[in-house]
Short mmCIF file of C-alpha atoms and ligand atoms in Angstrom, two decimals:
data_model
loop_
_atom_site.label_atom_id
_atom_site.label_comp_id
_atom_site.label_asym_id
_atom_site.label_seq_id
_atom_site.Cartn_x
_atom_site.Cartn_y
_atom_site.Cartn_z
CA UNK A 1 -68.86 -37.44 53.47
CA UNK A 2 -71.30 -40.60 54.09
CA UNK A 3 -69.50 -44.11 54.53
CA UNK A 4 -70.52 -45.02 50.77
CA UNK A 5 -68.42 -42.35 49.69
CA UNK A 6 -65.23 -42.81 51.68
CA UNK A 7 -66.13 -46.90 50.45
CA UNK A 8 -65.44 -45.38 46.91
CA UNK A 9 -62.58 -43.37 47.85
CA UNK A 10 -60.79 -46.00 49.83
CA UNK A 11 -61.57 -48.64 46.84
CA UNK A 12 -59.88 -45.89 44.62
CA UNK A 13 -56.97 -45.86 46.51
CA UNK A 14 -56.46 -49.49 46.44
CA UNK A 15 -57.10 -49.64 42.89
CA UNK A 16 -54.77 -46.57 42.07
CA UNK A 17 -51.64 -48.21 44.14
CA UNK A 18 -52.25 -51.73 42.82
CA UNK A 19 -52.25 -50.08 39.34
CA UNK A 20 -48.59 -48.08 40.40
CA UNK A 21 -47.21 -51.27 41.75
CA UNK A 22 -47.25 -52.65 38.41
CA UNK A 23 -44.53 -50.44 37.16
CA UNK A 24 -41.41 -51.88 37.91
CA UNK A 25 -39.54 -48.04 38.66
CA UNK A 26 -42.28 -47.47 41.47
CA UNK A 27 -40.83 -48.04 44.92
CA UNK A 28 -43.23 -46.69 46.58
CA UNK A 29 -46.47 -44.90 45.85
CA UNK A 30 -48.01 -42.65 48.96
CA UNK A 31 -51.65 -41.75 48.55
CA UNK A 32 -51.68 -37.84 50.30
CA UNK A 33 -54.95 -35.49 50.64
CA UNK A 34 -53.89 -31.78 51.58
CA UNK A 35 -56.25 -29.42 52.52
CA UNK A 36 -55.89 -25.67 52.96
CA UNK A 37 -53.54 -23.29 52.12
CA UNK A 38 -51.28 -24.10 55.68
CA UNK A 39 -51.14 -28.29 54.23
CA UNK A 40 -49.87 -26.90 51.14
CA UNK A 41 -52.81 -27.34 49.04
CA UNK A 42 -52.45 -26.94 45.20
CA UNK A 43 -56.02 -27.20 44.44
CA UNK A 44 -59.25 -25.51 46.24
CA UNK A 45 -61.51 -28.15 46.39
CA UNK A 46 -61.42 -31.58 48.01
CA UNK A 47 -58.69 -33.94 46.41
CA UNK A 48 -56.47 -36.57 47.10
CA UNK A 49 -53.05 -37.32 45.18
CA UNK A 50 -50.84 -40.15 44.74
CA UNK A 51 -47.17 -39.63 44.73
CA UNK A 52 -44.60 -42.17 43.21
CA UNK A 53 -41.12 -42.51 43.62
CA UNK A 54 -38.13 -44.50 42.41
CA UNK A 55 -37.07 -44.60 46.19
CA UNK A 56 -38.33 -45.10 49.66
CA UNK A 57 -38.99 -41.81 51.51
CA UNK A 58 -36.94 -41.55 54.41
CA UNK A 59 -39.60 -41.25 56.72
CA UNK A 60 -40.98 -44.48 55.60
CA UNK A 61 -37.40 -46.33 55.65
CA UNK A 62 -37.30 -45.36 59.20
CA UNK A 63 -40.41 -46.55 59.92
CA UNK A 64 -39.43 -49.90 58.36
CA UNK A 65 -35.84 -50.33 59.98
CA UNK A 66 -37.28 -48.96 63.64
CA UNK A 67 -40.25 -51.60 63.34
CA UNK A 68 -38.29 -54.17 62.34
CA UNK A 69 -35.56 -53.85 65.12
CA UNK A 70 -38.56 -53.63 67.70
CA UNK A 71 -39.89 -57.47 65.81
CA UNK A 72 -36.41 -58.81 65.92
CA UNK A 73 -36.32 -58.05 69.82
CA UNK A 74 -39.78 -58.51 71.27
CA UNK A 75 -41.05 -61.12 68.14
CA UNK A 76 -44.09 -58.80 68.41
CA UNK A 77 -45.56 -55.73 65.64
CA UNK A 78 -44.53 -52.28 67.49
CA UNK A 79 -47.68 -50.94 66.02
CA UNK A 80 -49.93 -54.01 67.60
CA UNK A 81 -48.48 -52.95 70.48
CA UNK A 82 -49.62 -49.54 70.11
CA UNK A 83 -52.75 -50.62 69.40
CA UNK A 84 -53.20 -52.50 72.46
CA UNK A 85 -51.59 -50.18 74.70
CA UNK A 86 -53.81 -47.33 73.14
CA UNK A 87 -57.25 -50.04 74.03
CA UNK A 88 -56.13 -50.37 77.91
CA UNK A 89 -55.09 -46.88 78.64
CA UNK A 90 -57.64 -45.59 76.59
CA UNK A 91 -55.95 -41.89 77.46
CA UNK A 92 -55.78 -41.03 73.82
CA UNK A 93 -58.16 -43.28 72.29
CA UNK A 94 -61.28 -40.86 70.23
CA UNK A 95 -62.96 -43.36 68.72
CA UNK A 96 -62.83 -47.14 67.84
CA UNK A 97 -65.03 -49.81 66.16
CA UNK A 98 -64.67 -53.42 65.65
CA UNK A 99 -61.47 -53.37 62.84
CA UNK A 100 -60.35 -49.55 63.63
CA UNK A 101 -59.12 -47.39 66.21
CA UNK A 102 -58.60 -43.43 66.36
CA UNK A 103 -56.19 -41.66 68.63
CA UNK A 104 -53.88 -38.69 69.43
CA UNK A 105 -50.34 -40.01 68.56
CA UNK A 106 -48.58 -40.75 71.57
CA UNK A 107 -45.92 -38.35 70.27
CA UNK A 108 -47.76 -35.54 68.28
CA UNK A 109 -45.31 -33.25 66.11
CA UNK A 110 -48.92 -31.31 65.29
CA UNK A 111 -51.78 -30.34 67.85
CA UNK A 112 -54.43 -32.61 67.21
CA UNK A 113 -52.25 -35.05 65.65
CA UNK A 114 -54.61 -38.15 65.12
CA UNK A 115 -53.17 -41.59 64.24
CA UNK A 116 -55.64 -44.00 62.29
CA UNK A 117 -55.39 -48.01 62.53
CA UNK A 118 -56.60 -51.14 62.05
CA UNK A 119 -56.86 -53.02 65.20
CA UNK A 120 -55.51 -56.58 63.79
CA UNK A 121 -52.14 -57.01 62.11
CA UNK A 122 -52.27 -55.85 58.47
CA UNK A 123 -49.26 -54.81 56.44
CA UNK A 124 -50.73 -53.96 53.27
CA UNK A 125 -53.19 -51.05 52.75
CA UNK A 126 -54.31 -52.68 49.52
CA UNK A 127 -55.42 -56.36 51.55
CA UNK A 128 -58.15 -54.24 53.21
CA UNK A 129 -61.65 -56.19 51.88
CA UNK A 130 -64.88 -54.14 52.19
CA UNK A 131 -66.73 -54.95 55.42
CA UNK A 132 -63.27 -53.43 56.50
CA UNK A 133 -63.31 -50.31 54.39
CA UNK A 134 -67.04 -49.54 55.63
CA UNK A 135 -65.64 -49.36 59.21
CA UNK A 136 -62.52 -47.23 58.32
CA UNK A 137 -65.17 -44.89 56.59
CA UNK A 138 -67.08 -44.65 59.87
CA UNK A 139 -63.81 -43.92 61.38
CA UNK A 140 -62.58 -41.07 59.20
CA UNK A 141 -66.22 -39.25 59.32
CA UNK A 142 -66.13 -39.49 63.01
CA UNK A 143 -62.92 -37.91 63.04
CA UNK A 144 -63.13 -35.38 60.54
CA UNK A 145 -66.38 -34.29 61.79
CA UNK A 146 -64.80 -33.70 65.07
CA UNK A 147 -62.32 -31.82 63.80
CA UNK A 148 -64.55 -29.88 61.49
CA UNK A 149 -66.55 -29.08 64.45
CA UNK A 150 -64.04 -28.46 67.13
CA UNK A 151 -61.55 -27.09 65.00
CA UNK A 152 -63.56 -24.90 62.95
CA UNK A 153 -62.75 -26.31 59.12
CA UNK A 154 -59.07 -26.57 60.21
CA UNK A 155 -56.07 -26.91 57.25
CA UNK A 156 -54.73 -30.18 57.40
CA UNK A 157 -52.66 -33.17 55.59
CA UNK A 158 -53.14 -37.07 55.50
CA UNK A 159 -51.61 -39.73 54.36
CA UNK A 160 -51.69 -43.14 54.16
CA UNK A 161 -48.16 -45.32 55.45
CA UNK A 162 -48.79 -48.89 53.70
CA UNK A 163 -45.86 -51.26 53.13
CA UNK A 164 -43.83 -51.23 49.80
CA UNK A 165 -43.98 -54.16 48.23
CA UNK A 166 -40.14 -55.05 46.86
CA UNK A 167 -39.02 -53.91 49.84
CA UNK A 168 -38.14 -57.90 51.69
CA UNK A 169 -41.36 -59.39 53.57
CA UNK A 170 -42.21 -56.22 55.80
CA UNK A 171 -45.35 -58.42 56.14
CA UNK A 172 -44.98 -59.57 59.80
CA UNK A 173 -43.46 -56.25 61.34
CA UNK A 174 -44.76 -53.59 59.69
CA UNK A 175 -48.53 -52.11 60.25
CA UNK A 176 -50.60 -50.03 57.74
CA UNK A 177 -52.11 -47.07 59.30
CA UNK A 178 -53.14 -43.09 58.79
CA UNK A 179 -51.85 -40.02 59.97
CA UNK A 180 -53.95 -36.85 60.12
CA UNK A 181 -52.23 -33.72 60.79
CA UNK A 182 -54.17 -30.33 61.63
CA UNK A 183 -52.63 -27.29 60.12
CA UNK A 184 -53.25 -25.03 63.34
CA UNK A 185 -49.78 -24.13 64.15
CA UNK A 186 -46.41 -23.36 61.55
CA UNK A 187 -42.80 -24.59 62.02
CA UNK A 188 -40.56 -22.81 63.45
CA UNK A 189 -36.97 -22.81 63.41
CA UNK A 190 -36.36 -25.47 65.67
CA UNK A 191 -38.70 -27.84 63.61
CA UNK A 192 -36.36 -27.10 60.53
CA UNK A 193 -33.33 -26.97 62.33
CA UNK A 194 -33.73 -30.37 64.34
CA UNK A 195 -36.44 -31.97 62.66
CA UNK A 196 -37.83 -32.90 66.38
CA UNK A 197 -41.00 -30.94 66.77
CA UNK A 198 -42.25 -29.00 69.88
CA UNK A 199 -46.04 -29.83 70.60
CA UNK A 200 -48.14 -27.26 71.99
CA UNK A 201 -51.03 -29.33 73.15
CA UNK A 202 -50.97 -32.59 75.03
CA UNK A 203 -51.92 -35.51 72.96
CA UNK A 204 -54.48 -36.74 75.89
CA UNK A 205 -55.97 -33.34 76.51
CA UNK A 206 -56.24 -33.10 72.65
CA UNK A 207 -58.20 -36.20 72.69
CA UNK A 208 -60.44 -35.61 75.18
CA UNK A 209 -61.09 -32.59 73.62
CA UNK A 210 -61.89 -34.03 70.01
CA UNK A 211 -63.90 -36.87 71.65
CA UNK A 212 -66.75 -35.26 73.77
ZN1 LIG B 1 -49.26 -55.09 63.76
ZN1 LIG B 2 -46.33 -43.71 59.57
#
């Protein structure tokens, strides 16, 4: 996809969760893209959906509580932290440009797990102006062409973890970002029985192998 086009798609998903925010039942609204019959794909070709719901998904909540505990003892964003641990080590980094930053997530569940985010504090998907989106489309078309290419077309999901909005001020301690999961492995029954996940590939060999 050329940068113009994910401009258009990222503008649509700002537009599409500013519109769902308006409903006062939406908690929170997650914008997903599955593709393959391994993500769980309804549909064939290309698509994104947005998903709304009266509550918080858990996996969200936790993200909120953890990253607030981490503020409230270190006055510092957990995910800025990330960020600039990610920058100096550079062991997982794939690709970066002046606003964004690609990596293998420091703890994968999936091989090839990539973690997507903007390199200054930002809470809110939707505050994301367009010099901004331009980059993030550079970003995604690096990765996904590395995956493409490495991976062979590989299933996978994304989504996009913004903060809710009548959820407090998660505006200090909480960081937007993306998480792109390849499809190349199923879970077993440890997955479903712990919900801890058992990575088969190292996140640093994974990105030096999506990088070069
Ligand atoms: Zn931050
Ligand atoms: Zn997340």
């Amino acid at each position: 996809m050329s940068v113009s086009l994910w401009d258009e798609l990222l503008y649509n998903y700002q537009k599409r969760l500013v519109e769902h925010y308006k409903n006062p039942c939406v908690e929170y609204s997650l914008i997903i893209h599955n593709h393959g019959d391994r993500a769980g794909a309804s549909i064939a070709h290309p698509h994104s959906q947005i998903m709304a719901s009266a509550i918080i998904p858990s996996a969200i909540e936790r993200e909120l509580e953890n990253s607030q505990k981490y503020f409230k003892r270190n006055d510092r964003c957990v995910f800025c932290d990330l960020v600039n641990d990610e920058l100096k080590t550079k062991e997982r980094l794939i690709f970066e440009n002046e606003h964004f930053l690609a990596t293998t997530a420091y703890a994968a569940r999936f091989p090839f797990e990539v973690w997507v985010m903007p390199k200054s504090h930002q809470s809110d998907f939707v505050q994301m102006d367009k010099d901004a989106r331009i980059q993030l489309g550079q970003i995604m078309g690096r990765v996904f062409a590395s995956l493409d290419q490495k991976l062979k077309d590989p299933d996978y999901n994304f989504y996009i973890h913004t903060a809710p909005p009548r959820q407090g001020d998660p505006s200090a301690y909480y960081h937007w970002h993306i998480e792109i999961l390849p499809r190349l492995t199923d879970m077993g029954g440890y997955e479903l029985g712990t919900a801890d996940f058992i990575d088969v590939v190292s996140p640093e060999k994974a990105a030096l192998f999506l990088k070069n």
